[in-house]
Tab-separated table of C-alpha atoms in Angstrom:
chain	number	residue	atom	x	y	z
A	1069	MET	CA	9.187	37.435	-3.847
A	1070	LYS	CA	10.649	37.782	0.295
A	1071	LYS	CA	6.755	39.128	1.108
A	1072	ILE	CA	5.788	35.539	-0.566
A	1073	ILE	CA	8.456	33.887	1.482
A	1074	LEU	CA	7.580	36.101	4.918
A	1075	PHE	CA	3.603	34.787	4.357
A	1076	THR	CA	4.514	31.238	4.042
A	1077	LEU	CA	7.106	31.084	7.049
A	1078	ILE	CA	4.352	32.834	9.432
A	1079	ALA	CA	1.601	30.398	7.957
A	1080	PHE	CA	4.015	27.280	8.948
A	1081	LEU	CA	4.636	29.414	12.350
A	1082	ILE	CA	0.992	29.831	12.972
A	1083	SER	CA	-0.050	26.382	12.375
A	1084	SER	CA	2.541	24.837	14.863
A	1085	CYS	CA	0.914	26.422	17.557
A	1086	LEU	CA	-2.707	25.421	16.656
A	1087	PRO	CA	-4.699	23.366	19.307
A	1088	GLN	CA	-5.846	19.920	18.272
A	1089	GLY	CA	-8.272	19.758	15.254
A	1090	VAL	CA	-8.192	22.877	13.857
A	1091	GLN	CA	-6.877	23.359	10.330
A	1092	VAL	CA	-5.640	26.818	8.292
A	1093	PRO	CA	-6.253	26.997	4.421
A	1094	GLN	CA	-2.825	26.188	2.750
A	1095	SER	CA	-0.799	29.141	1.142
A	1096	PRO	CA	-1.665	29.189	-2.462
A	1097	TYR	CA	2.301	29.550	-2.397
A	1098	LEU	CA	3.122	26.401	-0.593
A	1099	SER	CA	2.903	24.345	-3.137
A	1100	THR	CA	5.228	26.191	-5.239
A	1101	LEU	CA	8.153	27.377	-2.308
A	1102	GLU	CA	7.504	23.912	-0.283
A	1103	ARG	CA	10.541	21.434	-0.351
A	1104	LYS	CA	9.718	18.806	-2.872
A	1105	ALA	CA	10.057	15.136	-1.508
A	1106	GLY	CA	9.704	12.138	-4.658
A	1107	LEU	CA	7.045	11.783	-7.179
A	1108	ILE	CA	3.470	11.000	-7.052
A	1109	ALA	CA	2.147	8.659	-9.835
A	1110	TYR	CA	-1.446	8.368	-10.257
A	1111	ILE	CA	-4.354	7.117	-12.330
A	1112	GLY	CA	-6.146	10.117	-14.233
A	1113	VAL	CA	-9.803	10.651	-14.830
A	1114	ASP	CA	-8.785	10.078	-18.391
A	1115	GLY	CA	-7.997	6.479	-17.676
A	1116	ASN	CA	-3.905	7.533	-17.932
A	1117	ILE	CA	-0.859	7.202	-15.761
A	1118	TYR	CA	0.736	10.583	-14.791
A	1119	VAL	CA	3.531	11.457	-12.589
A	1120	ALA	CA	3.927	14.501	-10.538
A	1121	ASP	CA	5.718	15.965	-7.480
A	1122	GLN	CA	3.594	17.373	-4.526
A	1123	GLY	CA	3.214	20.724	-6.011
A	1124	GLY	CA	1.728	19.755	-9.232
A	1125	GLY	CA	5.259	20.378	-10.779
A	1126	ASN	CA	7.700	18.047	-13.012
A	1127	SER	CA	4.385	16.601	-14.302
A	1128	ALA	CA	4.870	14.086	-16.968
A	1129	GLN	CA	1.927	11.878	-18.901
A	1130	LEU	CA	3.328	8.226	-19.148
A	1131	THR	CA	0.206	7.335	-21.518
A	1132	ASP	CA	-2.264	8.989	-23.847
A	1133	ASP	CA	-4.044	6.212	-25.546
A	1134	ALA	CA	-6.441	4.828	-22.752
A	1135	VAL	CA	-10.030	4.040	-23.500
A	1136	THR	CA	-12.348	4.022	-20.467
A	1137	SER	CA	-15.874	3.980	-22.278
A	1138	ALA	CA	-16.055	0.655	-24.330
A	1139	ASP	CA	-16.567	2.337	-28.371
A	1140	GLN	CA	-18.979	0.626	-30.651
A	1141	SER	CA	-16.886	-2.507	-31.218
A	1142	GLY	CA	-16.634	-2.932	-27.027
A	1143	ALA	CA	-13.075	-2.287	-26.972
A	1144	LEU	CA	-11.634	-0.938	-23.871
A	1145	ASN	CA	-8.145	0.248	-23.485
A	1146	PHE	CA	-7.095	1.161	-19.461
A	1147	TYR	CA	-3.944	1.226	-17.077
A	1148	GLN	CA	-3.805	0.012	-13.407
A	1149	LEU	CA	-1.818	-0.728	-10.434
A	1150	PRO	CA	1.106	1.974	-10.611
A	1151	THR	CA	4.001	0.814	-8.266
A	1152	TRP	CA	7.126	2.431	-7.953
A	1153	SER	CA	10.430	0.634	-7.613
A	1154	GLN	CA	12.658	1.247	-4.259
A	1155	ASP	CA	14.668	3.474	-6.024
A	1156	GLY	CA	12.038	5.968	-7.291
A	1157	ASN	CA	13.003	6.386	-10.526
A	1158	GLN	CA	10.874	3.256	-12.262
A	1159	LEU	CA	7.264	2.804	-12.017
A	1160	ALA	CA	5.674	-0.381	-13.302
A	1161	PHE	CA	1.963	-0.574	-14.405
A	1162	VAL	CA	-0.509	-2.891	-16.183
A	1163	GLY	CA	-2.572	-2.221	-19.408
A	1164	THR	CA	-5.307	-3.854	-20.542
A	1165	ASN	CA	-6.293	-3.713	-24.223
A	1166	GLY	CA	-9.299	-5.718	-25.665
A	1167	THR	CA	-12.994	-6.539	-24.588
A	1168	ASN	CA	-14.705	-7.794	-21.691
A	1169	THR	CA	-14.481	-11.625	-23.080
A	1170	ASN	CA	-11.179	-11.243	-24.754
A	1171	ALA	CA	-8.633	-8.917	-23.504
A	1172	THR	CA	-4.691	-8.795	-23.641
A	1173	ALA	CA	-2.615	-7.548	-20.388
A	1174	LYS	CA	0.678	-5.843	-20.346
A	1175	LEU	CA	3.342	-4.904	-17.596
A	1176	PHE	CA	4.654	-1.903	-18.549
A	1177	VAL	CA	8.312	-0.173	-16.962
A	1178	ALA	CA	8.802	3.640	-16.986
A	1179	ASN	CA	12.183	4.922	-16.289
A	1180	ILE	CA	11.550	8.406	-15.188
A	1181	ASN	CA	15.245	9.646	-15.747
A	1182	GLU	CA	15.601	8.453	-19.181
A	1183	GLY	CA	11.427	9.276	-19.951
A	1184	LYS	CA	11.309	5.936	-21.782
A	1185	THR	CA	8.739	3.155	-21.432
A	1186	ASP	CA	9.028	-0.376	-22.090
A	1187	GLU	CA	6.826	-3.423	-22.355
A	1188	ILE	CA	8.121	-6.339	-20.138
A	1189	TYR	CA	5.281	-8.746	-20.162
A	1190	SER	CA	2.470	-9.950	-22.395
A	1191	SER	CA	-0.382	-12.360	-21.986
A	1192	GLU	CA	-3.916	-12.801	-23.248
A	1193	THR	CA	-4.801	-15.521	-20.480
A	1194	GLU	CA	-2.936	-14.520	-17.432
A	1195	HIS	CA	-3.679	-10.895	-15.855
A	1196	PRO	CA	-1.838	-9.457	-13.448
A	1197	PHE	CA	-3.304	-8.160	-10.695
A	1198	TYR	CA	-0.763	-7.134	-7.783
A	1199	LEU	CA	2.665	-5.530	-8.769
A	1200	TYR	CA	5.631	-5.688	-6.105
A	1201	TRP	CA	9.205	-5.026	-6.720
A	1202	SER	CA	11.930	-6.845	-5.516
A	1203	PRO	CA	14.322	-4.789	-3.401
A	1204	ASP	CA	17.086	-4.499	-5.397
A	1205	ASP	CA	14.925	-3.125	-8.192
A	1206	ALA	CA	16.144	-6.027	-10.651
A	1207	ASN	CA	12.771	-7.677	-11.171
A	1208	VAL	CA	8.548	-6.737	-11.079
A	1209	GLY	CA	7.280	-9.852	-8.900
A	1210	PHE	CA	3.599	-9.903	-9.804
A	1211	LEU	CA	0.382	-11.870	-8.984
A	1212	SER	CA	-1.718	-13.260	-12.076
A	1213	THR	CA	-4.892	-15.141	-12.926
A	1214	SER	CA	-4.215	-18.284	-14.607
A	1215	VAL	CA	-5.921	-20.107	-17.703
A	1216	THR	CA	-8.280	-21.839	-15.569
A	1217	GLN	CA	-8.971	-19.249	-13.151
A	1218	GLN	CA	-8.685	-21.654	-10.474
A	1219	THR	CA	-5.492	-20.753	-9.042
A	1220	LEU	CA	-3.106	-17.467	-8.705
A	1221	ILE	CA	0.419	-17.466	-10.482
A	1222	LEU	CA	3.228	-15.744	-8.820
A	1223	GLN	CA	5.592	-14.412	-11.585
A	1224	SER	CA	8.642	-12.518	-11.875
A	1225	ALA	CA	10.119	-9.989	-14.866
A	1226	PRO	CA	13.099	-8.698	-15.598
A	1227	ALA	CA	12.047	-4.831	-14.946
A	1228	ALA	CA	15.282	-3.833	-17.601
A	1229	GLY	CA	12.895	-5.548	-20.774
A	1230	GLY	CA	14.384	-8.231	-22.699
A	1231	GLY	CA	14.453	-11.477	-20.204
A	1232	GLU	CA	12.127	-14.225	-19.528
A	1233	ARG	CA	9.708	-14.152	-16.861
A	1234	THR	CA	9.965	-16.541	-14.246
A	1235	ILE	CA	6.847	-18.673	-12.667
A	1236	ILE	CA	7.795	-18.748	-9.193
A	1237	ASP	CA	4.768	-20.628	-7.878
A	1238	THR	CA	1.205	-21.053	-7.649
A	1239	GLY	CA	-1.814	-20.902	-5.310
A	1240	SER	CA	-4.887	-19.209	-3.790
A	1241	PRO	CA	-4.580	-16.980	-2.172
A	1242	TYR	CA	-1.264	-15.926	-2.420
A	1243	TYR	CA	0.880	-13.554	0.011
A	1244	TRP	CA	4.425	-12.966	0.290
A	1245	SER	CA	7.406	-10.479	1.398
A	1246	TRP	CA	10.431	-10.169	-0.160
A	1247	ALA	CA	13.707	-10.640	1.968
A	1248	PRO	CA	15.724	-7.645	1.164
A	1249	ASP	CA	18.167	-9.678	-0.578
A	1250	GLY	CA	15.619	-9.932	-3.794
A	1251	ARG	CA	16.180	-13.478	-4.147
A	1252	THR	CA	14.260	-14.882	-0.878
A	1253	LEU	CA	10.583	-14.561	-0.071
A	1254	ILE	CA	8.606	-16.182	2.642
A	1255	THR	CA	4.994	-16.821	1.554
A	1256	HIS	CA	1.535	-17.778	3.147
A	1257	VAL	CA	-0.580	-19.874	0.323
A	1258	GLY	CA	-3.737	-21.766	-0.043
A	1259	GLY	CA	-6.514	-22.231	2.859
A	1260	GLY	CA	-9.567	-24.064	0.840
A	1261	ALA	CA	-10.331	-27.347	0.554
A	1262	ASN	CA	-7.895	-27.936	-2.599
A	1263	ALA	CA	-5.588	-25.767	-1.527
A	1264	PRO	CA	-4.096	-26.635	2.246
A	1265	GLU	CA	-2.587	-23.189	3.923
A	1266	HIS	CA	1.009	-23.354	4.539
A	1267	VAL	CA	3.834	-21.131	5.101
A	1268	ALA	CA	7.149	-21.445	3.079
A	1269	PHE	CA	10.410	-19.898	1.703
A	1270	ILE	CA	11.277	-19.715	-1.754
A	1271	GLN	CA	15.190	-19.398	-2.721
A	1272	LEU	CA	15.767	-17.875	-6.450
A	1273	THR	CA	18.278	-19.317	-7.415
A	1274	ASP	CA	20.343	-19.031	-11.239
A	1275	SER	CA	19.328	-22.560	-12.011
A	1276	GLU	CA	16.363	-23.456	-9.694
A	1277	ILE	CA	13.551	-22.726	-7.459
A	1278	ILE	CA	13.652	-24.177	-3.929
A	1279	GLU	CA	10.938	-23.964	-1.637
A	1280	ASP	CA	11.243	-25.011	2.173
A	1281	GLY	CA	8.057	-25.273	4.046
A	1282	LEU	CA	7.707	-24.057	7.759
A	1283	ASP	CA	5.974	-26.608	10.505
A	1284	THR	CA	4.516	-23.656	11.988
A	1285	VAL	CA	0.495	-24.080	11.571
A	1286	PRO	CA	-0.366	-20.439	10.696
A	1287	ALA	CA	-3.195	-18.906	12.489
A	1288	SER	CA	-5.757	-16.441	10.867
A	1289	PHE	CA	-3.806	-13.612	8.836
A	1290	GLN	CA	-2.873	-12.406	5.120
A	1291	ALA	CA	0.828	-11.524	4.446
A	1292	PRO	CA	3.515	-12.587	6.588
A	1293	ALA	CA	6.316	-9.334	6.842
A	1294	TRP	CA	10.078	-9.611	6.613
A	1295	SER	CA	11.720	-6.848	8.745
A	1296	PRO	CA	13.657	-4.043	6.475
A	1297	ASP	CA	16.762	-4.922	7.495
A	1298	GLY	CA	15.829	-8.842	6.855
A	1299	SER	CA	16.638	-9.983	10.474
A	1300	HIS	CA	13.556	-10.830	11.631
A	1301	ILE	CA	10.126	-12.276	10.441
A	1302	VAL	CA	6.599	-11.771	11.714
A	1303	LEU	CA	4.012	-14.550	11.169
A	1304	THR	CA	0.910	-15.867	13.136
A	1305	ARG	CA	0.692	-19.802	14.478
A	1306	LEU	CA	-1.648	-21.706	16.377
A	1307	ASN	CA	-0.558	-22.342	19.738
A	1308	ASN	CA	-2.853	-25.450	21.471
A	1309	ASP	CA	-5.719	-23.625	19.906
A	1310	LYS	CA	-4.647	-20.012	20.632
A	1311	LYS	CA	-3.841	-17.429	17.993
A	1312	GLU	CA	-0.439	-15.935	18.340
A	1313	LEU	CA	1.355	-13.033	16.718
A	1314	ILE	CA	5.366	-14.200	16.517
A	1315	LEU	CA	8.505	-13.147	15.906
A	1316	THR	CA	11.299	-15.297	13.892
A	1317	ASP	CA	14.430	-14.915	12.798
A	1318	GLY	CA	15.493	-14.654	9.487
A	1319	SER	CA	15.377	-18.195	9.315
A	1320	GLY	CA	12.075	-19.060	10.523
A	1321	THR	CA	12.758	-20.267	13.717
A	1322	TYR	CA	10.630	-18.600	16.718
A	1323	GLN	CA	11.874	-16.231	18.906
A	1324	LYS	CA	8.801	-14.828	20.961
A	1325	THR	CA	5.356	-14.190	21.137
A	1326	LEU	CA	4.628	-10.346	20.429
A	1327	GLY	CA	0.697	-11.045	20.896
A	1328	SER	CA	-2.702	-12.740	20.527
A	1329	PHE	CA	-5.739	-12.139	18.854
A	1330	ASP	CA	-9.557	-14.223	18.824
A	1331	LEU	CA	-10.675	-13.593	15.093
A	1332	ASN	CA	-7.725	-12.362	12.684
A	1333	THR	CA	-4.666	-9.844	12.284
A	1334	ALA	CA	-3.089	-8.092	9.789
A	1335	PHE	CA	0.362	-6.390	10.487
A	1336	GLY	CA	3.239	-4.159	9.123
A	1337	TRP	CA	7.071	-3.283	10.334
A	1338	SER	CA	7.855	0.276	11.274
A	1339	ASN	CA	10.916	1.034	8.990
A	1340	ASP	CA	13.140	1.469	11.883
A	1341	ASN	CA	12.795	-2.350	12.727
A	1342	LYS	CA	11.880	-1.446	16.228
A	1343	LYS	CA	8.181	-1.937	16.250
A	1344	VAL	CA	5.384	-3.908	14.351
A	1345	ALA	CA	1.820	-2.428	14.178
A	1346	TYR	CA	-0.880	-4.942	13.984
A	1347	ILE	CA	-5.000	-5.263	13.883
A	1348	GLU	CA	-6.298	-7.234	16.543
A	1349	GLY	CA	-9.421	-8.341	14.499
A	1350	THR	CA	-12.793	-8.348	16.445
A	1351	GLN	CA	-15.151	-8.127	13.932
A	1352	ASP	CA	-15.457	-10.362	10.550
A	1353	ILE	CA	-16.334	-7.756	7.578
A	1354	GLY	CA	-16.502	-10.130	4.851
A	1355	GLY	CA	-13.115	-9.120	3.636
A	1356	GLY	CA	-10.283	-7.544	5.281
A	1357	ILE	CA	-8.989	-6.893	8.936
A	1358	PHE	CA	-11.241	-4.698	11.109
A	1359	GLY	CA	-10.733	-4.019	15.149
A	1360	ASP	CA	-7.879	-2.548	17.514
A	1361	LEU	CA	-5.041	-1.251	16.203
A	1362	LYS	CA	-1.644	-2.471	18.244
A	1363	VAL	CA	2.138	-1.259	18.591
A	1364	VAL	CA	4.322	-3.186	20.164
A	1365	ASN	CA	8.072	-2.680	20.771
A	1366	ILE	CA	9.837	-6.215	19.495
A	1367	GLU	CA	12.523	-6.010	22.082
A	1368	THR	CA	10.272	-5.388	25.136
A	1369	THR	CA	7.279	-6.411	23.844
A	1370	GLU	CA	5.325	-3.562	25.369
A	1371	GLU	CA	2.339	-2.901	23.725
A	1372	ILE	CA	-0.210	-0.013	23.347
A	1373	THR	CA	-3.317	0.455	21.913
A	1374	ALA	CA	-3.313	3.022	19.216
A	1375	GLY	CA	-6.720	3.250	17.869
A	1376	GLU	CA	-9.888	1.140	17.582
A	1377	ASN	CA	-12.398	0.278	14.558
A	1378	VAL	CA	-9.268	0.399	12.421
A	1379	ILE	CA	-9.402	-1.573	8.996
A	1380	ALA	CA	-5.872	-0.398	7.588
A	1381	PHE	CA	-2.525	1.458	8.533
A	1382	PHE	CA	0.701	2.746	6.661
A	1383	TRP	CA	3.880	3.489	8.702
A	1384	SER	CA	5.635	6.852	8.439
A	1385	PRO	CA	9.352	6.189	6.302
A	1386	ASN	CA	10.979	6.879	9.713
A	1387	GLY	CA	8.821	4.965	11.658
A	1388	GLU	CA	7.850	7.378	13.935
A	1389	LYS	CA	3.892	8.048	12.707
A	1390	LEU	CA	1.580	5.526	11.651
A	1391	ALA	CA	-1.578	6.548	9.526
A	1392	TYR	CA	-4.542	4.713	10.414
A	1393	PHE	CA	-8.180	4.542	8.890
A	1394	GLU	CA	-11.556	4.047	10.451
A	1395	PRO	CA	-14.600	3.216	8.108
A	1396	PHE	CA	-18.378	4.776	8.776
A	1397	PHE	CA	-21.317	4.820	6.927
A	1398	ILE	CA	-23.740	7.671	6.342
A	1399	PRO	CA	-27.101	7.080	5.079
A	1400	ASP	CA	-28.383	8.190	1.196
A	1401	GLU	CA	-30.649	11.040	2.029
A	1402	ALA	CA	-33.315	9.813	-0.615
A	1403	ASP	CA	-32.980	6.406	0.294
A	1404	PRO	CA	-31.687	5.729	4.224
A	1405	THR	CA	-31.443	1.995	3.522
A	1406	THR	CA	-28.399	2.845	1.194
A	1407	GLN	CA	-25.171	4.058	2.881
A	1408	THR	CA	-22.046	5.355	1.750
A	1409	LEU	CA	-18.729	4.063	3.191
A	1410	PHE	CA	-16.649	7.150	4.614
A	1411	LEU	CA	-12.669	6.893	6.266
A	1412	LYS	CA	-11.543	8.817	8.829
A	1413	LEU	CA	-8.021	9.532	8.609
A	1414	ASN	CA	-5.853	9.431	12.004
A	1415	MET	CA	-2.387	9.953	12.881
A	1416	TYR	CA	-0.588	8.140	15.557
A	1417	ASP	CA	2.496	9.378	17.155
A	1418	GLY	CA	5.157	7.111	18.370
A	1419	LYS	CA	6.930	10.150	20.326
A	1420	THR	CA	4.046	11.521	22.496
A	1421	GLY	CA	1.988	8.026	22.387
A	1422	GLU	CA	-1.112	9.839	21.441
A	1423	SER	CA	-3.566	9.599	17.905
A	1424	ARG	CA	-5.448	12.266	16.795
A	1425	GLU	CA	-8.197	12.743	14.090
A	1426	LEU	CA	-6.951	14.580	10.515
A	1427	PHE	CA	-10.397	14.644	8.398
A	1428	ASN	CA	-13.087	12.762	7.030
A	1429	TYR	CA	-13.682	11.667	3.482
A	1430	GLN	CA	-15.361	9.454	1.119
A	1431	PRO	CA	-12.502	7.423	-0.441
A	1432	THR	CA	-12.319	6.374	-4.476
A	1433	GLU	CA	-13.272	2.555	-5.178
A	1434	GLN	CA	-9.748	2.022	-6.337
A	1435	PHE	CA	-8.596	2.857	-2.655
A	1436	THR	CA	-11.248	1.321	-0.917
A	1437	ASN	CA	-10.423	-2.176	-2.444
A	1438	ILE	CA	-6.449	-1.281	-1.648
A	1439	LEU	CA	-7.586	-1.121	2.112
A	1440	LEU	CA	-8.938	-4.483	2.277
A	1441	TYR	CA	-5.388	-6.107	1.459
A	1442	PHE	CA	-3.319	-3.278	2.729
A	1443	ASP	CA	-0.562	-5.751	4.701
A	1444	GLN	CA	0.123	-6.818	1.160
A	1445	TYR	CA	-0.023	-3.347	-0.811
A	1446	GLN	CA	2.083	-1.642	1.993
A	1447	LYS	CA	5.011	-3.712	0.962
A	1448	SER	CA	4.695	-2.270	-2.423
A	1449	ASN	CA	3.293	0.869	-2.244
A	1450	THR	CA	3.188	3.929	0.028
A	1451	ILE	CA	1.161	7.364	0.454
A	1452	TRP	CA	3.500	8.994	2.511
A	1453	SER	CA	5.902	11.477	1.222
A	1454	PRO	CA	9.802	10.345	1.644
A	1455	ASP	CA	10.517	13.398	3.910
A	1456	ASN	CA	7.487	12.178	6.299
A	1457	ASN	CA	5.819	15.660	6.148
A	1458	ASN	CA	2.796	14.644	3.820
A	1459	MET	CA	0.652	11.982	2.663
A	1460	VAL	CA	-1.450	11.434	-0.687
A	1461	LEU	CA	-4.988	10.185	-0.842
A	1462	SER	CA	-7.588	9.125	-3.382
A	1463	PHE	CA	-11.232	10.558	-2.659
A	1464	LEU	CA	-14.541	11.737	-4.263
A	1465	ASP	CA	-15.950	14.945	-3.758
A	1466	PRO	CA	-19.729	15.467	-3.161
A	1467	ASP	CA	-20.689	15.195	-6.558
A	1468	GLY	CA	-18.519	11.816	-7.009
A	1469	ASN	CA	-15.591	13.381	-8.574
A	1470	PRO	CA	-12.271	11.373	-8.188
A	1471	GLY	CA	-9.727	13.674	-6.901
A	1472	ILE	CA	-5.753	13.381	-5.477
A	1473	ALA	CA	-4.843	15.097	-2.477
A	1474	ILE	CA	-2.127	16.191	-0.202
A	1475	VAL	CA	-2.650	15.640	3.102
A	1476	ALA	CA	-0.169	17.313	5.824
A	1477	ALA	CA	0.869	14.667	8.412
A	1478	SER	CA	0.430	17.452	11.444
A	1479	GLY	CA	-3.112	18.123	10.737
A	1480	GLN	CA	-2.849	21.426	10.622
A	1481	LEU	CA	-3.139	22.261	7.106
A	1482	GLU	CA	-6.380	21.558	5.069
A	1483	PRO	CA	-5.893	18.857	2.319
A	1484	ARG	CA	-4.729	20.353	-0.947
A	1485	PHE	CA	-6.207	19.616	-4.357
A	1486	LEU	CA	-3.493	18.012	-6.576
A	1487	ALA	CA	-5.151	16.557	-9.507
A	1488	GLN	CA	-8.303	14.796	-10.644
A	1489	GLY	CA	-7.923	10.833	-10.067
A	1490	TYR	CA	-8.657	7.530	-8.719
A	1491	LEU	CA	-5.405	6.033	-7.268
A	1492	ALA	CA	-2.310	7.840	-6.010
A	1493	PHE	CA	1.024	6.401	-4.131
A	1494	TRP	CA	3.751	8.113	-3.358
A	1495	SER	CA	7.459	7.487	-4.516
A	1496	TRP	CA	9.943	5.491	-1.764
A	1497	LYS	CA	12.513	7.956	-2.464
């Protein structure tokens, strides 16, 4: 055992001295010996929900009845959207059972410590497609379709089960951010001819739901962002036809302009409440945001450009690093008119002010869909380990097989295969 530990320590020392762009294979013992941080939830290739630590230990299969290929009757049963509670002890996910024309959607919450799973919501007409826990872990907020399919429904269901769901609001499209108190939301709703675009606060009291609209005319963006400590909010506004990224206090009162943009933007807070990263959209890609990645200090409004041609980013838990993705396409050898999407994973280090490329890979379709709305998803899901050392990514191998990989944030170790699967997220704690 002493030889194994010594070998692993030597590997760490060597990797810390490597020049940028050089990666060494991971020791086969590293996954066993390294300190574990949190848990990873993922959708397996069989369509079931699994949980494991980054070394593959502490594993649990939460479901076992997925049917991903329709039988003769056309029946399917599949699971989606694994979403961790803030305390890292509960995992919400959606199960859909039925056929393409007649299906029932159910919302489940698994208590990892107790080893039990409860159904907290079910509907044949309203199907959840996005989950976002309240900060106090008491409720699971979710967006669902409506019977008419003409609008979206924002709802909330008690995580403990047995309670009534609450219909909070409707609109399409719909984006929101929880305040740390778990009783207040700031929302960005609408934008079509039949749904005027607006930004508003929603207060959830014991007896009623109170909506209070802001006078701010929003510029082109998706999800608003409440600071982790609840003292500030980042929004956008139109100011004499100029599109601005603005900082407000917790009541929505304007404080200062953080930046400007010409097309659209998406943004997110660092967890230390000191910085905001945003993409200055430069090109319409038919969905999502694409452009230069900026990081701005909210006190000094000092701004740096961390990357170019970026479509999404995720802050590390300590707010010191920023993982971001650049898309590129590779033509098919047999048919050059067909191109395959690949991602370049990069890392910006706030301490050094430098960015480095980690590696390139082909993402799964499920992860690609997340990136288009990353500014909303980064509030509810993370790819980062709680100790800031690793990330979990969902990829396709050269043969098209989906897998889950552990990636060292240092960029000096090769990615490590964890399991076969389509989509994975790390717990917050």
